[in-house]
Backbone as ProteinMPNN parsed JSONL, in Angstrom:
{"seq_chain_A": "MFSKLSLAFDPVLPWLVLGILAVAAVVLCGLLIYGRKRGGWLRLLASGLFLLALMDPRFVNEEHEKLPDVVALVVDRTGSQTIGERAAQTDAAEKALEEQIKARPQTVLRKVEVLERDTDQDGTHLFIALGAAIGDVPPERLAGIVAITDGVVHDVPPSLRSQGFGAPFHGLVTGKANEFDRRIEIVEAPRFG", "coords_chain_A": {"N_chain_A": [[-2.05, -1.408, -37.142], [1.007, -2.352, -38.633], [2.928, -3.686, -41.172], [6.293, -3.803, -41.875], [8.969, -4.99, -44.141], [12.415, -5.572, -44.091], [16.349, -5.717, -44.914], [18.442, -7.865, -42.988], [21.448, -8.547, -41.431], [22.957, -11.075, -39.607], [26.506, -11.024, -39.451], [28.223, -14.308, -39.508], [31.287, -14.112, -39.036], [33.754, -11.342, -37.293], [32.732, -7.854, -38.267], [35.031, -6.469, -39.424], [37.281, -8.814, -39.835], [35.763, -9.895, -42.391], [36.077, -7.404, -44.13], [38.081, -7.55, -44.338], [38.715, -10.124, -45.212], [37.747, -10.148, -47.761], [39.049, -8.003, -48.99], [40.868, -8.805, -49.567], [40.088, -10.939, -51.208], [39.623, -9.489, -53.205], [41.962, -8.435, -54.422], [43.626, -10.262, -54.633], [41.707, -11.99, -56.438], [41.946, -9.83, -58.431], [44.571, -10.126, -59.613], [44.845, -12.116, -60.864], [43.04, -11.673, -62.536], [44.098, -9.687, -64.32], [46.423, -10.659, -64.93], [45.462, -12.402, -66.741], [44.358, -14.944, -66.166], [42.909, -17.927, -66.265], [39.638, -18.562, -64.646], [39.679, -16.458, -63.662], [37.512, -14.45, -62.916], [35.344, -16.467, -62.331], [36.42, -16.972, -60.117], [36.199, -14.475, -58.049], [33.004, -14.001, -58.317], [33.041, -16.352, -56.667], [34.188, -16.039, -55.036], [32.717, -13.758, -53.549], [30.459, -14.442, -53.607], [30.845, -16.599, -51.342], [31.682, -15.075, -49.11], [28.876, -13.458, -48.394], [27.349, -15.509, -48.047], [28.774, -15.49, -45.758], [28.324, -13.094, -44.389], [24.884, -13.868, -43.566], [22.553, -13.332, -44.488], [19.215, -12.155, -43.875], [15.649, -11.393, -44.865], [13.397, -10.314, -42.97], [10.165, -9.407, -41.13], [8.831, -6.961, -39.55], [6.441, -6.609, -37.643], [4.297, -4.069, -36.534], [2.38, -2.678, -33.933], [0.414, -0.488, -32.869], [1.241, 1.759, -29.731], [-1.236, 3.101, -27.815], [-1.264, 6.514, -26.64], [-0.673, 7.694, -23.293], [-2.208, 10.127, -21.142], [-1.988, 11.767, -18.257], [-4.318, 12.855, -15.575], [-4.931, 14.721, -13.097], [-6.119, 15.408, -10.18], [-6.997, 16.999, -7.187], [-7.763, 16.739, -4.603], [-7.328, 17.741, -1.824], [-8.471, 19.039, 1.605], [-7.847, 22.367, 1.146], [-9.216, 22.538, -1.244], [-11.884, 22.979, -0.742], [-12.794, 24.754, -0.49], [-14.731, 27.348, -1.005], [-16.168, 27.749, -3.831], [-14.871, 25.807, -5.195], [-14.582, 23.304, -5.251], [-16.955, 22.101, -6.754], [-16.065, 23.262, -9.049], [-13.427, 21.414, -9.602], [-15.056, 19.196, -9.941], [-16.544, 19.977, -12.249], [-14.856, 20.917, -14.523], [-12.683, 18.103, -14.107], [-15.274, 16.228, -15.456], [-15.361, 16.866, -18.012], [-13.016, 16.699, -18.782], [-11.937, 14.37, -18.796], [-14.485, 13.637, -20.386], [-13.239, 14.48, -23.289], [-10.777, 13.356, -23.355], [-11.823, 10.831, -23.747], [-12.837, 10.611, -25.835], [-10.249, 10.83, -27.71], [-8.687, 9.483, -30.214], [-6.861, 6.367, -29.835], [-6.072, 6.54, -27.108], [-5.117, 7.258, -23.507], [-6.567, 7.434, -19.827], [-5.404, 8.149, -17.333], [-5.973, 8.498, -14.224], [-5.683, 10.371, -11.145], [-6.497, 11.11, -7.63], [-6.022, 13.548, -5.476], [-5.032, 13.14, -1.468], [-5.219, 14.153, 1.341], [-5.006, 12.422, 3.635], [-3.032, 10.664, 1.784], [-0.663, 11.341, 2.469], [1.988, 11.459, 5.387], [2.209, 14.033, 5.621], [2.309, 17.152, 6.098], [0.002, 19.661, 3.4], [-0.075, 20.136, 0.091], [0.758, 17.122, -1.784], [0.838, 16.512, -4.888], [3.38, 15.935, -6.712], [4.198, 13.047, -6.583], [2.339, 11.877, -5.887], [1.279, 11.329, -8.668], [4.212, 10.789, -10.125], [3.997, 8.058, -8.635], [1.115, 7.284, -9.587], [2.088, 7.138, -13.466], [5.001, 5.744, -12.801], [5.341, 3.769, -14.971], [4.892, 4.162, -17.71], [5.887, 4.155, -19.967], [8.12, 7.501, -20.719], [8.181, 8.252, -23.423], [5.332, 7.143, -24.394], [4.267, 9.212, -22.708], [1.522, 11.701, -23.245], [0.494, 14.195, -22.103], [0.002, 16.475, -19.053], [-1.928, 16.216, -16.774], [-3.63, 19.006, -14.052], [-5.697, 19.709, -11.706], [-6.012, 21.953, -9.044], [-5.523, 24.197, -6.855], [-3.697, 25.623, -7.399], [-2.175, 25.646, -5.249], [0.931, 23.654, -4.244], [3.222, 21.634, -2.263], [4.932, 20.461, -3.153], [6.806, 20.941, -5.5], [9.309, 20.207, -7.969], [12.481, 21.301, -8.588], [12.737, 20.832, -11.586], [10.765, 19.945, -14.056], [12.023, 17.425, -16.085], [14.097, 17.057, -14.625], [12.711, 14.755, -13.326], [11.574, 13.305, -14.635], [9.429, 13.675, -16.286], [8.4, 14.503, -19.275], [6.982, 14.887, -20.784], [4.155, 17.451, -22.119], [2.832, 20.529, -19.099], [0.093, 21.006, -17.878], [-1.635, 22.887, -15.812], [-4.542, 23.432, -14.305], [-6.389, 26.015, -12.567], [-8.279, 26.241, -9.449], [-11.033, 27.845, -7.787], [-11.299, 32.401, -7.545], [-10.135, 34.983, -9.27], [-8.378, 36.307, -7.893], [-8.503, 35.72, -5.733], [-6.467, 34.489, -2.867], [-3.812, 33.659, -0.74], [-3.822, 33.265, 2.962], [-0.955, 34.017, 5.429], [0.597, 33.609, 8.19], [2.745, 34.493, 9.688], [5.067, 35.091, 12.45], [6.455, 37.739, 13.353], [7.872, 38.452, 15.55], [8.744, 36.611, 18.434], [7.247, 36.571, 22.291], [9.424, 36.824, 24.946], [8.191, 35.202, 26.481], [6.726, 32.984, 26.155]], "CA_chain_A": [[-0.948, -2.475, -37.096], [1.731, -1.883, -39.733], [4.058, -4.222, -41.093], [7.696, -3.527, -42.644], [9.945, -5.741, -44.644], [14.247, -5.267, -44.369], [17.139, -6.921, -45.166], [19.422, -7.658, -42.245], [22.614, -8.867, -41.695], [24.144, -11.057, -38.506], [27.468, -11.742, -39.447], [29.702, -15.17, -38.444], [32.947, -13.258, -38.455], [33.063, -9.555, -36.823], [32.725, -6.964, -40.112], [36.84, -5.748, -39.853], [37.573, -10.132, -40.738], [34.83, -9.949, -43.415], [36.184, -6.261, -44.533], [40.127, -7.754, -44.622], [38.929, -11.138, -46.749], [36.65, -9.201, -49.011], [39.959, -6.865, -49.604], [42.59, -9.637, -49.674], [39.469, -11.331, -52.203], [39.383, -8.479, -54.554], [43.18, -8.092, -54.869], [43.579, -12.137, -55.353], [41.162, -12.333, -57.918], [42.438, -9.089, -59.296], [45.586, -10.787, -59.949], [43.629, -13.718, -62.12], [42.417, -11.234, -64.039], [45.411, -8.693, -64.801], [47.027, -11.597, -65.717], [44.622, -13.221, -67.946], [44.249, -16.466, -66.056], [42.026, -18.637, -66.585], [38.454, -18.976, -63.846], [39.715, -14.964, -62.622], [35.823, -13.684, -62.896], [34.454, -17.174, -61.719], [36.457, -17.676, -58.391], [35.605, -13.645, -57.715], [31.982, -14.479, -58.012], [32.793, -17.354, -55.747], [34.421, -15.407, -52.947], [32.077, -12.243, -53.36], [28.781, -15.434, -52.284], [31.143, -17.044, -50.029], [31.196, -13.507, -48.154], [27.545, -12.403, -48.712], [27.353, -16.602, -46.722], [28.974, -15.351, -44.153], [26.892, -11.95, -43.226], [24.246, -14.039, -42.594], [21.38, -12.337, -44.336], [17.727, -12.564, -43.659], [14.868, -10.579, -44.549], [12.978, -9.803, -41.601], [9.094, -8.744, -41.81], [8.235, -6.88, -38.358], [4.95, -6.163, -37.604], [4.151, -3.421, -35.228], [1.327, -2.051, -33.914], [1.298, 0.983, -31.827], [0.313, 1.551, -28.563], [-1.854, 4.433, -26.641], [-1.149, 7.425, -25.928], [-1.226, 8.36, -22.067], [-3.059, 11.481, -20.374], [-2.128, 11.678, -16.466], [-4.874, 13.692, -15.006], [-3.949, 14.883, -11.21], [-7.472, 16.237, -9.128], [-6.298, 17.477, -5.999], [-8.909, 17.01, -3.163], [-6.891, 18.462, -0.584], [-9.229, 20.604, 2.253], [-7.973, 23.723, 0.627], [-10.459, 22.651, -2.529], [-12.994, 22.216, -0.637], [-13.327, 26.492, 0.332], [-16.147, 28.309, -1.677], [-16.394, 26.869, -5.135], [-13.752, 24.888, -6.158], [-15.339, 21.403, -5.134], [-17.677, 22.274, -8.238], [-15.528, 23.309, -10.479], [-13.045, 20.58, -10.065], [-15.456, 17.725, -10.358], [-16.805, 20.084, -13.661], [-13.467, 20.372, -14.959], [-12.576, 16.824, -14.475], [-15.929, 15.753, -16.006], [-15.567, 17.809, -19.103], [-11.55, 16.711, -19.509], [-12.676, 12.982, -18.734], [-14.845, 13.382, -21.696], [-12.146, 15.112, -24.326], [-9.879, 12.305, -23.471], [-11.94, 9.296, -23.784], [-13.448, 10.569, -27.322], [-9.778, 10.648, -28.934], [-8.422, 8.027, -30.832], [-5.637, 5.982, -28.666], [-5.484, 7.61, -26.159], [-5.479, 6.376, -22.746], [-6.621, 7.918, -19.504], [-4.92, 7.984, -15.982], [-6.387, 9.747, -12.715], [-5.126, 9.772, -10.14], [-7.086, 12.192, -7.206], [-4.584, 13.742, -4.134], [-5.558, 13.578, -0.578], [-4.102, 14.401, 2.252], [-4.21, 11.295, 4.224], [-2.698, 9.529, 1.487], [0.786, 11.332, 3.16], [1.95, 11.987, 6.661], [3.017, 15.265, 5.69], [1.084, 18.374, 5.995], [0.341, 20.463, 2.086], [-1.091, 19.29, -1.231], [1.98, 16.662, -2.325], [0.344, 16.452, -6.14], [4.638, 15.122, -7.589], [4.295, 12.392, -5.116], [0.364, 11.178, -6.394], [1.637, 11.182, -10.175], [4.486, 10.1, -10.201], [3.44, 6.956, -8.797], [0.38, 6.572, -10.923], [2.395, 6.967, -14.235], [6.014, 5.201, -12.67], [5.006, 2.167, -14.989], [4.249, 5.023, -18.302], [7.128, 4.777, -20.761], [8.451, 8.353, -21.146], [6.908, 8.515, -24.846], [4.254, 7.359, -24.261], [3.127, 10.18, -22.068], [1.388, 12.477, -24.692], [0.747, 15.263, -21.376], [-0.055, 15.973, -17.54], [-3.311, 17.881, -16.556], [-3.238, 18.986, -13.199], [-6.443, 20.642, -11.414], [-6.028, 22.391, -7.864], [-6.262, 24.961, -6.599], [-2.72, 25.797, -6.959], [-0.909, 25.338, -4.134], [1.282, 22.413, -4.814], [4.725, 21.656, -1.521], [6.431, 19.465, -3.69], [6.943, 21.069, -6.958], [10.102, 19.617, -8.355], [12.747, 22.167, -9.567], [12.613, 20.717, -13.22], [10.031, 18.135, -14.43], [12.29, 16.907, -16.619], [14.593, 15.883, -13.755], [11.781, 14.013, -12.478], [11.088, 11.727, -15.553], [8.109, 13.681, -16.936], [9.445, 14.99, -19.805], [5.44, 15.463, -21.774], [3.42, 19.227, -21.42], [1.72, 19.511, -18.049], [-0.583, 21.828, -17.685], [-2.679, 23.072, -14.73], [-6.127, 24.104, -14.767], [-6.288, 26.387, -11.492], [-9.63, 26.42, -9.504], [-11.066, 29.273, -7.093], [-11.058, 32.961, -8.438], [-8.545, 35.533, -9.764], [-8.081, 37.627, -6.447], [-7.841, 35.289, -4.377], [-4.875, 34.804, -2.019], [-3.999, 32.723, 0.262], [-3.117, 34.009, 4.276], [0.016, 33.592, 6.243], [0.654, 33.738, 9.529], [4.15, 34.83, 10.348], [6.105, 35.4, 13.649], [8.238, 38.525, 13.452], [8.98, 38.86, 17.543], [8.11, 36.236, 19.844], [7.773, 37.252, 23.452], [9.603, 35.783, 25.73], [7.163, 34.02, 27.745], [5.69, 32.609, 25.187]], "C_chain_A": [[-0.396, -2.165, -38.939], [3.105, -2.955, -39.886], [5.831, -3.735, -41.814], [8.649, -4.557, -42.806], [11.641, -5.038, -44.986], [14.744, -6.22, -44.327], [17.987, -6.9, -44.003], [19.991, -8.619, -41.725], [22.624, -9.67, -40.095], [25.145, -12.297, -38.927], [27.949, -12.837, -38.742], [30.414, -14.831, -37.952], [32.022, -11.464, -37.34], [33.488, -8.931, -38.417], [34.147, -6.99, -40.499], [36.985, -7.164, -40.887], [36.539, -10.034, -41.849], [35.899, -9.003, -44.258], [37.393, -7.221, -44.684], [40.328, -9.325, -46.06], [38.1, -10.633, -47.924], [37.821, -8.634, -49.781], [40.867, -7.741, -50.331], [41.694, -11.107, -50.907], [39.408, -10.648, -53.111], [41.305, -8.396, -55.381], [43.945, -9.571, -55.537], [43.254, -12.119, -56.861], [41.834, -11.413, -58.795], [43.695, -8.826, -60.426], [45.421, -11.915, -60.948], [43.594, -13.034, -62.719], [43.194, -10.364, -64.644], [45.883, -9.459, -65.629], [46.438, -12.76, -66.34], [44.515, -15.238, -67.664], [43.1, -16.912, -65.621], [40.652, -19.034, -65.135], [39.069, -18.173, -63.137], [38.124, -15.138, -61.911], [35.302, -15.0, -62.058], [35.283, -16.921, -60.237], [36.189, -15.973, -57.658], [34.378, -13.419, -57.245], [31.566, -15.652, -57.126], [33.024, -17.002, -54.147], [33.705, -14.392, -52.865], [30.817, -13.699, -52.523], [29.24, -16.326, -51.096], [30.961, -15.431, -48.681], [29.73, -13.317, -47.572], [27.099, -13.596, -48.107], [27.655, -15.894, -45.411], [28.598, -14.405, -43.41], [25.478, -12.423, -43.333], [22.583, -13.533, -43.56], [20.544, -12.932, -44.233], [16.728, -11.434, -43.959], [13.867, -11.196, -43.561], [11.431, -8.989, -42.184], [8.92, -8.416, -40.328], [7.009, -5.901, -38.815], [4.298, -5.409, -36.651], [2.787, -2.284, -35.327], [1.24, -0.494, -33.182], [0.076, 1.587, -30.952], [-0.286, 2.972, -28.468], [-1.15, 5.027, -26.249], [-1.637, 7.453, -24.228], [-1.166, 9.598, -21.562], [-2.636, 11.441, -18.84], [-3.257, 13.021, -16.255], [-4.9, 13.321, -13.533], [-5.265, 15.747, -10.945], [-6.666, 16.089, -7.622], [-7.405, 17.522, -5.126], [-8.883, 16.595, -1.862], [-7.836, 19.365, 0.263], [-9.301, 21.49, 1.409], [-8.866, 23.866, -0.888], [-12.066, 22.604, -2.055], [-13.755, 23.615, -0.329], [-14.031, 27.04, -0.861], [-16.864, 27.059, -3.05], [-15.604, 25.615, -5.96], [-14.057, 23.293, -5.941], [-15.849, 21.334, -6.32], [-17.685, 22.79, -8.976], [-13.976, 22.773, -10.432], [-13.932, 19.598, -10.492], [-16.374, 18.555, -11.744], [-15.455, 19.953, -14.514], [-13.266, 18.902, -15.137], [-13.71, 16.049, -14.983], [-15.059, 15.862, -17.477], [-13.999, 16.802, -20.092], [-11.478, 15.462, -19.858], [-13.11, 12.485, -20.444], [-14.295, 13.547, -23.191], [-11.44, 14.117, -24.738], [-10.375, 10.952, -24.109], [-12.363, 9.608, -25.117], [-11.705, 10.783, -28.52], [-9.414, 9.672, -28.731], [-6.867, 7.541, -29.746], [-4.883, 6.302, -27.825], [-6.355, 7.204, -25.081], [-5.375, 7.379, -21.031], [-5.692, 7.812, -18.106], [-4.544, 9.067, -15.359], [-6.402, 9.58, -11.437], [-5.367, 11.325, -8.848], [-5.974, 12.468, -6.047], [-5.677, 13.814, -3.098], [-5.073, 14.154, 0.614], [-4.169, 13.178, 2.978], [-3.125, 10.739, 3.571], [-0.27, 10.435, 2.03], [1.307, 11.875, 4.434], [2.894, 13.399, 6.487], [1.85, 16.273, 5.217], [1.139, 18.844, 3.825], [-0.282, 19.25, 1.352], [1.086, 18.519, -2.295], [1.715, 16.226, -4.097], [1.629, 15.488, -7.197], [4.342, 14.169, -7.166], [3.104, 11.214, -5.892], [0.963, 11.042, -8.188], [2.654, 10.548, -10.804], [4.611, 8.076, -9.82], [2.363, 5.998, -9.61], [0.96, 6.453, -12.5], [4.176, 6.566, -14.292], [5.9, 4.012, -13.643], [4.799, 2.415, -16.551], [6.284, 4.475, -19.291], [7.28, 6.382, -20.66], [7.997, 8.981, -22.428], [6.22, 7.881, -25.75], [3.565, 8.264, -24.013], [2.886, 11.685, -23.334], [1.271, 14.125, -23.791], [-0.086, 14.312, -19.724], [-1.117, 17.353, -17.511], [-3.344, 17.715, -15.377], [-4.584, 19.936, -12.493], [-6.334, 20.548, -10.401], [-5.998, 23.834, -7.584], [-4.504, 26.33, -6.506], [-1.475, 26.359, -5.786], [-0.248, 24.19, -3.616], [2.939, 22.631, -3.177], [5.255, 20.909, -2.166], [6.494, 19.325, -4.904], [9.07, 20.909, -7.147], [11.29, 21.127, -8.862], [12.865, 21.728, -11.053], [11.716, 19.121, -13.063], [10.315, 17.421, -15.003], [13.616, 16.359, -16.07], [13.385, 14.597, -13.567], [11.256, 12.748, -13.156], [9.905, 12.837, -16.685], [8.117, 14.545, -17.868], [7.568, 15.61, -21.13], [5.146, 17.031, -20.838], [2.972, 18.937, -20.221], [1.133, 20.945, -18.353], [-1.857, 21.952, -16.39], [-3.792, 23.801, -14.944], [-6.521, 24.416, -12.69], [-8.084, 26.813, -10.696], [-9.97, 27.531, -8.366], [-11.495, 30.713, -7.836], [-9.999, 33.605, -8.624], [-8.405, 36.216, -8.824], [-8.628, 36.679, -5.676], [-6.636, 34.915, -3.861], [-4.994, 33.658, -0.602], [-3.046, 33.104, 1.72], [-1.929, 33.769, 4.822], [0.094, 33.754, 6.956], [2.01, 33.704, 9.523], [4.204, 35.554, 11.09], [6.733, 36.032, 13.486], [9.218, 38.28, 14.871], [8.246, 37.777, 18.323], [7.837, 36.906, 21.542], [8.466, 36.244, 24.55], [8.965, 35.05, 26.79], [6.861, 33.142, 27.205], [5.847, 31.808, 24.608]], "O_chain_A": [[-1.023, -1.908, -39.966], [4.025, -3.066, -39.076], [5.546, -2.704, -42.423], [9.18, -5.055, -41.813], [11.937, -4.241, -45.875], [14.313, -7.318, -43.974], [18.437, -5.766, -43.836], [19.335, -9.626, -41.461], [22.281, -8.889, -39.207], [25.048, -13.524, -38.907], [28.17, -12.702, -37.539], [30.603, -14.936, -36.74], [30.962, -10.939, -37.0], [34.215, -9.354, -39.315], [34.533, -7.4, -41.594], [36.908, -7.11, -42.115], [37.355, -10.488, -42.651], [36.618, -9.605, -45.055], [37.257, -7.688, -45.815], [41.098, -9.593, -46.983], [38.142, -11.139, -49.046], [37.801, -8.673, -51.011], [41.465, -7.518, -51.383], [42.365, -12.032, -51.364], [39.062, -11.229, -54.14], [41.628, -8.325, -56.567], [44.577, -9.772, -56.575], [43.904, -12.178, -57.905], [42.325, -11.855, -59.834], [43.884, -8.065, -61.375], [46.268, -12.322, -61.744], [44.078, -13.302, -63.819], [42.878, -10.251, -65.828], [45.897, -9.25, -66.842], [46.927, -13.888, -66.402], [44.558, -16.233, -68.388], [42.39, -16.403, -64.754], [40.969, -20.095, -64.595], [39.293, -18.546, -61.985], [37.727, -15.684, -60.882], [34.773, -14.682, -60.993], [34.586, -16.671, -59.253], [35.915, -16.125, -56.467], [34.203, -12.856, -56.164], [30.421, -15.99, -56.828], [32.613, -17.268, -53.018], [34.008, -13.794, -51.833], [30.496, -13.83, -51.342], [28.533, -16.731, -50.173], [30.217, -15.13, -47.748], [29.521, -13.052, -46.388], [26.211, -13.26, -47.324], [27.0, -15.776, -44.375], [28.467, -14.466, -42.188], [24.658, -11.512, -43.216], [21.548, -13.484, -42.895], [20.602, -14.152, -44.382], [16.924, -10.418, -43.291], [13.627, -12.397, -43.437], [11.353, -8.265, -43.177], [8.834, -9.419, -39.619], [6.731, -5.054, -39.664], [3.652, -6.058, -35.828], [2.368, -1.508, -36.186], [2.116, 0.369, -33.122], [-1.124, 1.808, -31.114], [0.24, 3.909, -29.069], [-0.271, 4.58, -25.512], [-2.814, 7.259, -23.925], [-0.083, 10.181, -21.524], [-3.457, 10.737, -18.252], [-2.994, 14.105, -16.776], [-4.895, 12.24, -12.945], [-5.381, 16.803, -11.566], [-5.934, 15.195, -7.197], [-7.959, 18.615, -5.011], [-9.53, 15.862, -1.114], [-8.081, 20.464, -0.235], [-10.35, 21.715, 0.807], [-9.12, 24.909, -1.491], [-13.077, 22.32, -2.698], [-14.941, 23.702, -0.012], [-13.302, 26.98, -1.851], [-17.62, 26.088, -3.091], [-15.789, 24.878, -6.929], [-13.637, 22.341, -6.6], [-15.321, 20.543, -7.101], [-18.632, 23.063, -9.714], [-13.162, 23.442, -11.069], [-13.593, 19.041, -11.536], [-16.991, 17.719, -12.404], [-15.125, 18.913, -15.085], [-13.619, 18.394, -16.202], [-13.342, 14.879, -15.078], [-14.259, 15.02, -17.884], [-13.883, 16.428, -21.259], [-11.067, 15.16, -20.978], [-12.644, 11.696, -21.265], [-14.76, 12.915, -24.139], [-11.284, 13.793, -25.915], [-9.692, 10.169, -24.768], [-12.232, 8.589, -25.795], [-11.792, 10.867, -29.745], [-9.509, 8.951, -27.738], [-6.105, 8.29, -29.136], [-3.664, 6.381, -27.667], [-7.548, 6.905, -25.138], [-4.335, 8.012, -20.851], [-5.154, 6.714, -18.248], [-3.71, 9.966, -15.464], [-7.036, 8.771, -10.76], [-4.707, 12.356, -8.976], [-5.133, 11.61, -5.777], [-6.808, 14.25, -3.311], [-4.115, 14.874, 0.332], [-3.04, 12.689, 2.967], [-2.21, 10.289, 4.261], [0.859, 9.982, 1.844], [0.96, 13.05, 4.558], [3.945, 13.7, 7.054], [0.937, 16.226, 4.393], [2.038, 18.45, 3.083], [-0.721, 18.137, 1.643], [1.991, 19.055, -2.934], [2.612, 15.507, -4.537], [1.314, 14.684, -8.075], [3.257, 14.34, -7.722], [3.219, 10.048, -6.269], [0.569, 9.938, -8.563], [2.45, 9.85, -11.797], [5.107, 7.176, -10.497], [2.418, 4.85, -10.051], [0.323, 5.574, -13.08], [4.815, 6.839, -15.308], [6.426, 3.016, -13.145], [4.539, 1.379, -17.163], [7.46, 4.607, -18.949], [6.134, 6.765, -20.429], [7.495, 10.104, -22.47], [6.205, 7.829, -26.98], [2.506, 8.503, -24.593], [3.698, 12.358, -23.969], [1.713, 15.135, -24.337], [-0.428, 13.193, -19.343], [-1.182, 18.53, -17.866], [-3.168, 16.552, -15.015], [-4.456, 21.117, -12.813], [-6.421, 19.389, -9.996], [-6.624, 24.573, -8.344], [-4.325, 27.367, -5.868], [-0.482, 27.076, -5.661], [-0.715, 23.661, -2.607], [3.571, 23.687, -3.149], [6.34, 20.54, -1.715], [6.365, 18.278, -5.538], [9.879, 21.511, -6.441], [10.738, 21.993, -9.541], [13.19, 22.684, -11.756], [11.809, 18.031, -12.499], [9.57, 16.443, -15.066], [14.251, 15.484, -16.659], [13.706, 13.442, -13.85], [10.774, 11.704, -12.717], [9.746, 12.516, -17.863], [7.81, 15.658, -17.442], [7.403, 16.513, -21.95], [5.516, 17.519, -19.77], [2.681, 17.794, -19.87], [1.711, 21.825, -18.99], [-2.775, 21.152, -16.205], [-3.889, 24.729, -15.748], [-6.779, 23.575, -11.829], [-8.911, 27.514, -11.279], [-8.974, 28.17, -8.028], [-12.118, 30.47, -8.87], [-8.913, 33.128, -8.293], [-8.198, 37.323, -9.32], [-9.377, 37.104, -4.797], [-5.666, 35.082, -4.599], [-5.861, 33.156, 0.114], [-1.822, 33.22, 1.667], [-1.802, 32.597, 4.469], [-0.698, 34.694, 7.028], [2.462, 32.582, 9.289], [3.669, 36.655, 10.958], [7.883, 35.614, 13.351], [10.398, 38.075, 15.157], [7.164, 38.057, 18.84], [8.489, 37.924, 21.773], [8.059, 35.129, 24.877], [9.399, 34.44, 27.767], [6.639, 32.176, 27.935], [4.997, 31.466, 23.785]]}, "name": "protein", "num_of_chains": 1, "seq": "MFSKLSLAFDPVLPWLVLGILAVAAVVLCGLLIYGRKRGGWLRLLASGLFLLALMDPRFVNEEHEKLPDVVALVVDRTGSQTIGERAAQTDAAEKALEEQIKARPQTVLRKVEVLERDTDQDGTHLFIALGAAIGDVPPERLAGIVAITDGVVHDVPPSLRSQGFGAPFHGLVTGKANEFDRRIEIVEAPRFG"}
């Protein structure tokens, strides 16, 4: 927590009107001083104090408390994550990341698990779950997003910034380097089928 002392103005009249009054006071008092009339300097001082009072100056002591940063951890728990050693890799990565993030001061972890039953559509809908998890976090507090997944995500937006995710996005992909997904494509269907 730190505090900051500053001078703030809350003028009674608009700044333009105060400027016009200041110019008029300087011109009139300047004429009095130039003509060597008595009280010219005193009237200039009184006009300045009156204008200062109309500006309503005040000292403001602000106390600020730094809010913690938020790191979002999205864990893919869909069916494709149960193939081979992916579940064990996911659990190990999740545990290691949780320990590292919790060790950082002023950092809060938001964890969300993506399950197939969460949506009525097929596939991994990682960004829908992510949006629901961090929807109440202001963008300036979001320090980063980490996704543990097998790399097959069905709702990737065209731009992360357009979805309100301005923080760095990191993907930890489970599985082996030479793995690939099989895809069945019907090139030509028989007429009777």
